[in-house]
Short mmCIF file of C-alpha atoms and ligand atoms in Angstrom, two decimals:
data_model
loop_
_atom_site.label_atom_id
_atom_site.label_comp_id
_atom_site.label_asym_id
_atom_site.label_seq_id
_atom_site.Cartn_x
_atom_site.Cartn_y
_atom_site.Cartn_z
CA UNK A 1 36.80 24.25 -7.93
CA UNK A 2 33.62 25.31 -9.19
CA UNK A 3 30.08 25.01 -7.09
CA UNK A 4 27.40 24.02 -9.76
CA UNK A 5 23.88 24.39 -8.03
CA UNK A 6 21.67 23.69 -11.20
CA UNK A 7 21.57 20.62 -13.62
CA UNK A 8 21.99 23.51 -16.09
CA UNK A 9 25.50 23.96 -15.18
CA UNK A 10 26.50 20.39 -14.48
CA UNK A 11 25.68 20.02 -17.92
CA UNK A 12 27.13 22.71 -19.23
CA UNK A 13 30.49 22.12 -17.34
CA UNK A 14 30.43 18.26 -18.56
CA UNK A 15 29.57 19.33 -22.08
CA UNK A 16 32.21 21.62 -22.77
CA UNK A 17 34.85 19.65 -21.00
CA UNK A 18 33.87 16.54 -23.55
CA UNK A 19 33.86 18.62 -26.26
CA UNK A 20 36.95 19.80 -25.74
CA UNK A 21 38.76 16.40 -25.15
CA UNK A 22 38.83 16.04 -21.30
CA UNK A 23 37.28 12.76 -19.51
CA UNK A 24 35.21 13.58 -16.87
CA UNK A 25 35.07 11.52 -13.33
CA UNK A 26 31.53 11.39 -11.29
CA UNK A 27 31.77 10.94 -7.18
CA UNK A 28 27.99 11.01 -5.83
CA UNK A 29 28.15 11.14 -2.62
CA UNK A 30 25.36 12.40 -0.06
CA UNK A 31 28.04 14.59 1.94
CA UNK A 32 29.79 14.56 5.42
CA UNK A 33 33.00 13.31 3.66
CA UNK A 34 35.70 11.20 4.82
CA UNK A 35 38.55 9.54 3.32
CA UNK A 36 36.85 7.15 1.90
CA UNK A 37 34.58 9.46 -0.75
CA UNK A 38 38.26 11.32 -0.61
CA UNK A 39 39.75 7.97 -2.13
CA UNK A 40 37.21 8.13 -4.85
CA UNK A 41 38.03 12.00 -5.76
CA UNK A 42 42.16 10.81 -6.12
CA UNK A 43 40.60 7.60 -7.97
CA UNK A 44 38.92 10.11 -10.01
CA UNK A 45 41.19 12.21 -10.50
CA UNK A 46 44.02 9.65 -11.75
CA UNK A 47 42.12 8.95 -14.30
CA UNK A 48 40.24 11.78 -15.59
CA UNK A 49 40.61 15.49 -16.52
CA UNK A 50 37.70 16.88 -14.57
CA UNK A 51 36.36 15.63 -11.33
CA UNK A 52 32.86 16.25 -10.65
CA UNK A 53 31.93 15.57 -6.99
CA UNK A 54 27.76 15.84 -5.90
CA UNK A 55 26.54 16.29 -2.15
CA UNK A 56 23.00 15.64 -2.20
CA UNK A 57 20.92 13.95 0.38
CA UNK A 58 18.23 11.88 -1.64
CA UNK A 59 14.99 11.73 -0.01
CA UNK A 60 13.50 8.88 -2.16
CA UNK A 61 16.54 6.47 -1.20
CA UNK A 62 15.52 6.83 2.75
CA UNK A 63 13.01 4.17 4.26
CA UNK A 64 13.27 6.02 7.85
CA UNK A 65 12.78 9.96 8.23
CA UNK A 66 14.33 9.87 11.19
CA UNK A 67 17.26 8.84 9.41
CA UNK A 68 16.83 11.51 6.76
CA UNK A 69 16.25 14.22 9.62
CA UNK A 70 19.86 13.23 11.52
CA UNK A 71 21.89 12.42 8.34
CA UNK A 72 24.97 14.58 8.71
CA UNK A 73 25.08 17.72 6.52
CA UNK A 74 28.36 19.92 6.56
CA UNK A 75 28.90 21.84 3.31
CA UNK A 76 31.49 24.16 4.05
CA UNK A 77 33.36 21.30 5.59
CA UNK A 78 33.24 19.19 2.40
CA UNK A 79 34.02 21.96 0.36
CA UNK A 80 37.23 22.49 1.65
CA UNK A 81 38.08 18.72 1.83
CA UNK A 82 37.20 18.56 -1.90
CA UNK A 83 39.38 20.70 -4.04
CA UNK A 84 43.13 19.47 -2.00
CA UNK A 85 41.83 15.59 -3.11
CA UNK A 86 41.60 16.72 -7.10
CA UNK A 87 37.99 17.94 -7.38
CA UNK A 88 37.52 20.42 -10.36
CA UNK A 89 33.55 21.21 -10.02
CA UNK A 90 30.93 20.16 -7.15
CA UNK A 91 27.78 20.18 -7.66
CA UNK A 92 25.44 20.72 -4.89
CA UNK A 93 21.93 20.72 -5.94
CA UNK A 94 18.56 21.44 -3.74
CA UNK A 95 15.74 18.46 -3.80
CA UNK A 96 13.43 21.18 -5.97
CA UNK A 97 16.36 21.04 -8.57
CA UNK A 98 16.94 17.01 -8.70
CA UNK A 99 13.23 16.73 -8.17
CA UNK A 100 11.04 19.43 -10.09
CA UNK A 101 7.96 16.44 -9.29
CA UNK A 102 7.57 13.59 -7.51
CA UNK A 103 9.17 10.89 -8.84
CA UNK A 104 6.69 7.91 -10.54
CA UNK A 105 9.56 6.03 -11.56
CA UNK A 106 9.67 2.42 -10.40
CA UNK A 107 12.82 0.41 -10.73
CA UNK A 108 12.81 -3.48 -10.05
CA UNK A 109 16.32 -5.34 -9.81
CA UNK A 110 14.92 -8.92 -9.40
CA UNK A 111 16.79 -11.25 -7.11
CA UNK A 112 19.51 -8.28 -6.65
CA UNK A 113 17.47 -6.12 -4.28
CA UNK A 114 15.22 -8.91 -3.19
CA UNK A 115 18.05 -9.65 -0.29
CA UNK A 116 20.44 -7.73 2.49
CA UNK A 117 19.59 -3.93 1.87
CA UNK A 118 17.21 -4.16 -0.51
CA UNK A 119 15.02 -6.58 1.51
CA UNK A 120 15.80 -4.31 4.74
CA UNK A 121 15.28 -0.93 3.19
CA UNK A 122 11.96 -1.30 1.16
CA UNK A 123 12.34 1.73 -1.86
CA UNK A 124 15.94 2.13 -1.29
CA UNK A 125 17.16 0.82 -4.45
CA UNK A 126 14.61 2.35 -6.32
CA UNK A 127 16.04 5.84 -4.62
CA UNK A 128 19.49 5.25 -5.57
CA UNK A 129 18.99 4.04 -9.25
CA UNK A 130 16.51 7.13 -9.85
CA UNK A 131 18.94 9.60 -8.46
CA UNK A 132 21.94 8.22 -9.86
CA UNK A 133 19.88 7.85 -13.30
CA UNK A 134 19.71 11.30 -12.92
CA UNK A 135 23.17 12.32 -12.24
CA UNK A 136 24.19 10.46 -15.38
CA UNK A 137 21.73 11.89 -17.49
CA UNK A 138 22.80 15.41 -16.15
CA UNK A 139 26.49 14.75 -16.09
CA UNK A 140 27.22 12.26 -18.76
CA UNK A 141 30.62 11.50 -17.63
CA UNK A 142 32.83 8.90 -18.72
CA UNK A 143 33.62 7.24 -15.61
CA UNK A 144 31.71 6.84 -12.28
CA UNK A 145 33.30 6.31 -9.24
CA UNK A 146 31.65 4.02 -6.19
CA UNK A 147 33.00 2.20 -3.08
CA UNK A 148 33.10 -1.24 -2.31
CA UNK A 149 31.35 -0.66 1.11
CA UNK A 150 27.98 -0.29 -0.28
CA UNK A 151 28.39 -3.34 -2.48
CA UNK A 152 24.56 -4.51 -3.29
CA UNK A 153 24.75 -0.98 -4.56
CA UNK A 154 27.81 -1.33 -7.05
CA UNK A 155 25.93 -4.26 -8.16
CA UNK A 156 22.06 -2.58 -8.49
CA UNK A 157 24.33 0.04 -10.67
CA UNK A 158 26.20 -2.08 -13.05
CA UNK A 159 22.48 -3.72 -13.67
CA UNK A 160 21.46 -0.43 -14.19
CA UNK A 161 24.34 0.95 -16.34
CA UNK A 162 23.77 -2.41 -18.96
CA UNK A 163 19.94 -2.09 -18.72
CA UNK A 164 19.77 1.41 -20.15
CA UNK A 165 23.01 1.76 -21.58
CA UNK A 166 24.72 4.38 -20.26
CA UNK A 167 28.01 5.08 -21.72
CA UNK A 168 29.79 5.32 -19.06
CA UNK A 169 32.54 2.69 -17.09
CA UNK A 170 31.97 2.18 -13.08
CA UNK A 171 34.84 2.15 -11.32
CA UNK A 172 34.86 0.53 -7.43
CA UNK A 173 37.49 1.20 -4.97
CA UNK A 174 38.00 -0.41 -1.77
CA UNK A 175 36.41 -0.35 1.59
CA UNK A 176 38.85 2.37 3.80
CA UNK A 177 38.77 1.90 7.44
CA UNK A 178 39.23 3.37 10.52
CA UNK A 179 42.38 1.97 12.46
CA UNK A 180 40.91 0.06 14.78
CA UNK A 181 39.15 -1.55 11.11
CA UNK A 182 35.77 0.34 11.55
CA UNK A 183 34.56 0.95 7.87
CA UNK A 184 34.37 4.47 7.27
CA UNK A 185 30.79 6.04 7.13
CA UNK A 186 29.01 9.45 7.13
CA UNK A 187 26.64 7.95 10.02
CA UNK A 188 30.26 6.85 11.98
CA UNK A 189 29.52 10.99 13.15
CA UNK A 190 26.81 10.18 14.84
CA UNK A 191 28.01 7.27 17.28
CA UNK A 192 28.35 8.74 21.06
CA UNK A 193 31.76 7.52 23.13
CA UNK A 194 30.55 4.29 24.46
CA UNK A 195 28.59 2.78 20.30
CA UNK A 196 32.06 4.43 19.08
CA UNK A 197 34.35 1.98 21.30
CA UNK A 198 32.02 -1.14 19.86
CA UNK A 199 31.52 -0.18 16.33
CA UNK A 200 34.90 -2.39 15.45
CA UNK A 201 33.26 -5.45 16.48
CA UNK A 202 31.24 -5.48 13.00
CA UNK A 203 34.57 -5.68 11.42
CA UNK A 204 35.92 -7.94 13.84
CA UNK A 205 33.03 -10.35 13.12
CA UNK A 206 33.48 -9.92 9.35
CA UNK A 207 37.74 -11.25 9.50
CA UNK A 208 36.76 -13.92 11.59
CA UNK A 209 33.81 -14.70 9.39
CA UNK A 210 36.10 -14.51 6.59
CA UNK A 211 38.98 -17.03 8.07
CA UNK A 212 36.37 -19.80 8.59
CA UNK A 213 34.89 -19.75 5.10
CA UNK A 214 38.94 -20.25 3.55
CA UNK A 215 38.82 -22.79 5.91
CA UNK A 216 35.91 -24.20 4.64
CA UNK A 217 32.94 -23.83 7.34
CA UNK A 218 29.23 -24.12 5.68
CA UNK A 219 28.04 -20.88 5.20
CA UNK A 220 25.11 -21.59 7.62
CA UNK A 221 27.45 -22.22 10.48
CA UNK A 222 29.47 -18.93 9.52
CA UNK A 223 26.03 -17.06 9.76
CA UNK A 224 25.04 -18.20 13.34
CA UNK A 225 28.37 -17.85 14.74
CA UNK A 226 28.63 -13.95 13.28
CA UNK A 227 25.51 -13.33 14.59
CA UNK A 228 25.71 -14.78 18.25
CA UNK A 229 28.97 -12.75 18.43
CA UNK A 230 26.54 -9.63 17.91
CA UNK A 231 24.03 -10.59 19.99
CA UNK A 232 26.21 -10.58 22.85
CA UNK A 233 26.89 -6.97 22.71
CA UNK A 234 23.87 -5.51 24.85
CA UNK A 235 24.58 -2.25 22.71
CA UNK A 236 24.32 -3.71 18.90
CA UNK A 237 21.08 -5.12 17.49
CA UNK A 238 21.98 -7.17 14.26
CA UNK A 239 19.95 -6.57 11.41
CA UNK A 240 21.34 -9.20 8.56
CA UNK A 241 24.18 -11.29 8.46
CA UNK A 242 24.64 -13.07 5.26
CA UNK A 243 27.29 -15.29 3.24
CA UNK A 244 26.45 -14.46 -0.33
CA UNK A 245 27.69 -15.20 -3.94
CA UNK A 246 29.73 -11.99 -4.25
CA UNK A 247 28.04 -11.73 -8.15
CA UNK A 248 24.52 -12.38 -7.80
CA UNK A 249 24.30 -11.75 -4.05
CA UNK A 250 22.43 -14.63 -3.21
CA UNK A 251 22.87 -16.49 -0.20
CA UNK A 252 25.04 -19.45 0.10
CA UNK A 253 24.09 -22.68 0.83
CA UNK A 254 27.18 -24.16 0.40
CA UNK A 255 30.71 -22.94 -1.94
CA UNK A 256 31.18 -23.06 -5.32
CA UNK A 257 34.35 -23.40 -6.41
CA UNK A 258 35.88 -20.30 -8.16
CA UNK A 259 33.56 -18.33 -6.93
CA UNK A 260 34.23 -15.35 -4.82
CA UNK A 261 31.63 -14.89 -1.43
CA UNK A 262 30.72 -11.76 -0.25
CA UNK A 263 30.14 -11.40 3.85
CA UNK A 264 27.61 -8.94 4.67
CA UNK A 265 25.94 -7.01 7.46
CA UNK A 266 23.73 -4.47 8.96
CA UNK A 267 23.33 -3.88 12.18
CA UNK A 268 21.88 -1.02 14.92
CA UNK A 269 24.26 0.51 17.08
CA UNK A 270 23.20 3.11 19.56
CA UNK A 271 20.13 3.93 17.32
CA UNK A 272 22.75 4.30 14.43
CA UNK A 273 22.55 1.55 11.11
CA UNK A 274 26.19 1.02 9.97
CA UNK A 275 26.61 -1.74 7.37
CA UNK A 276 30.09 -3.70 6.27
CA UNK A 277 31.20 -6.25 3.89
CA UNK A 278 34.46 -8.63 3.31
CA UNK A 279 35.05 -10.22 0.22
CA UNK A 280 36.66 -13.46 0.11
CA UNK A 281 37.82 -14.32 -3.30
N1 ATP B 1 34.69 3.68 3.91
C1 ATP B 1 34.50 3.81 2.60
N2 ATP B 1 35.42 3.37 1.73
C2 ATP B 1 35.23 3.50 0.40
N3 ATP B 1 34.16 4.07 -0.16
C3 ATP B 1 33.21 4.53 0.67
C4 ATP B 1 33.33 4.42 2.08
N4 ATP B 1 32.24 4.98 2.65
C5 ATP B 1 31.46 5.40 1.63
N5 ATP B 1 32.04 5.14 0.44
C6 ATP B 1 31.48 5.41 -0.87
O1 ATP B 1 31.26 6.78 -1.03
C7 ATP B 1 30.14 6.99 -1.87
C8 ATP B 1 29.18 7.91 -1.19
O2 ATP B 1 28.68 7.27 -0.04
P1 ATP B 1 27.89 8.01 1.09
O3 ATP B 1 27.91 9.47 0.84
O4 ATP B 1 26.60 7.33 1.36
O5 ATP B 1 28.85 7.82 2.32
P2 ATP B 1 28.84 6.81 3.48
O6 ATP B 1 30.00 7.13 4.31
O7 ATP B 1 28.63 5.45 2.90
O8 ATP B 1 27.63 7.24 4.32
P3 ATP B 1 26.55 6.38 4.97
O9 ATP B 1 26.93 4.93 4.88
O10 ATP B 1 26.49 6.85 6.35
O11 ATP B 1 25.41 6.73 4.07
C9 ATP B 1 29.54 5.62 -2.14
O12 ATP B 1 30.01 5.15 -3.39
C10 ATP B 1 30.10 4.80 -1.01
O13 ATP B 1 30.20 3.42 -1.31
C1 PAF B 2 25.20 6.74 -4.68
C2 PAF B 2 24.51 7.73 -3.76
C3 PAF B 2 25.29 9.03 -3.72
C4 PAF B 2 23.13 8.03 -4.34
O1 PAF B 2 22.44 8.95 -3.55
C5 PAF B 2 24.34 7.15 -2.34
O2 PAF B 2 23.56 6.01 -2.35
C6 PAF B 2 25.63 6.93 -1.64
O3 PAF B 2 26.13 7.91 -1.11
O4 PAF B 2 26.16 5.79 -1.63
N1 BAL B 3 25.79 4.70 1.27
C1 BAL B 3 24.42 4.31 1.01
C2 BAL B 3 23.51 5.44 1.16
C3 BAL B 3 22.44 5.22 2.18
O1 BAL B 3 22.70 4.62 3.22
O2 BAL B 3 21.32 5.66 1.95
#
């Protein structure tokens, strides 16, 4: 596996490896890896010749510093995960690299980052569209690989991918989980003993949120009964819970039929933000 620290050599590496006839696989991930950004790498790696894997942690896509400041950050760690799961190159550039001046760029996604994270995390979508912007640019690869937890994201990217018309295909692969069905997440490191043993609750909510739209329950009803489940846990604080159109994201005031709902949430758990989702198709 090579380490690629300059967009230089990303490009290089991508450029010869197109010109030469191999497909090239993207993972961006901001580090700390588990099995879920592992499950991308395999995805990857199925499908394409070289598997190009980025750790960086993007300033411009963090609304808190404090959550920029504890974000985990284990290189040699990930390194060593990396290359076992398929990875061919990772590139692990410094913020001077991906940002040799501030950013002016302003991205607006309409009613797609007007709710859930986007409403929640004012500049985050703009963040991850200019650094993933980037990474394209630098990488060009034919295939980008995402996951389904962060799925506002998967949808602010296709928007992006047909607005500028990169030629490239995203690929999303499902939400893994912990046993005990806690969605894996970088920030899951940072949960002490006692947020750890509640943390499944947010999927718990999600299934049972899930069973009583198949059955049919307004999406209002669904919504207060999710979040008086997390209210009653003295450690959580929910931020959102919302029953969306899994498409446009928009909330649901009642079903359509044929049309697959996405369950969301965000909520604060021992001064950690974890988010989830369910899809019910
Ligand atoms: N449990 C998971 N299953 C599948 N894909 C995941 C999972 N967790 C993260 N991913 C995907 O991995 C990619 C990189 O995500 P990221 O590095 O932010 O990890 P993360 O675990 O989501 O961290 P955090 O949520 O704490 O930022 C994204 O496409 C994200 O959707
Ligand atoms: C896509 C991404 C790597 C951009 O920084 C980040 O938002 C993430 O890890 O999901
Ligand atoms: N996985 C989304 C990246 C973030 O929380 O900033």
């Amino acid at each position: 596996m090579q380490i690629l620290n300059t967009a230089a050599a990303l490009h290089a590496f991508t450029e010869h490896a197109r010109q030469t006839g191999q497909r090239v696989g993207l993972v961006p991930t901001m580090g700390a890896l588990h099995d879920g950004h592992l499950q991308l790498v395999q995805a990857a790696r199925a499908e394409c010749n070289e598997v190009v894997a980025t750790i960086f942690v993007n300033p411009t896509q963090f609304n808190n510093a404090e959550d920029f400041r504890l974000y985990p950050r284990v290189p040699e760690a990930d390194a060593a995960l990396l290359a076992p799961a398929g990875c061919t190159a990772l590139f692990v550039p410094s913020v001077e690299e991906m940002y040799p001046q501030p950013t002016v760029l302003r991205f607006d996604f309409g009613e797609l980052e007007r709710v859930m994270e986007g409403a929640h995390r004012p500049g985050h979508f703009n963040g991850v569209a200019t650094v993933v912007s980037k990474l394209f640019h630098m990488a060009c690869p034919h295939r980008a690989y995402f996951g389904q937890k962060d799925w506002q994201q998967v949808a602010i990217i296709r928007q992006l991918v047909a607005d500028l018309s990169f030629d490239l295909e995203i690929v999303t692969c499902p939400t893994i989980r912990e046993a005990d069905g806690l969605a894996m997440s970088s920030r899951n490191r940072r949960l002490d003993g006692p947020a750890r043993a509640v943390a499944p609750l947010l999927h718990q909510v999600l299934a049972a949120a899930a069973a009583q739209v198949r059955q049919g329950v307004p999406p209002a009803q669904v919504r207060a009964a999710a979040e008086a489940t997390l209210a009653r846990e003295p450690l959580l604080t929910p931020e959102y819970v919302e029953v969306a159109d899994a498409q446009t994201l928009q909330p649901l005031a009642a079903y359509a039929p044929g049309r697959a709902v996405v369950l969301c949430l965000a909520a604060h758990l021992g001064g950690v933000r974890l988010i989830d989702n369910v899809v019910v198709e």
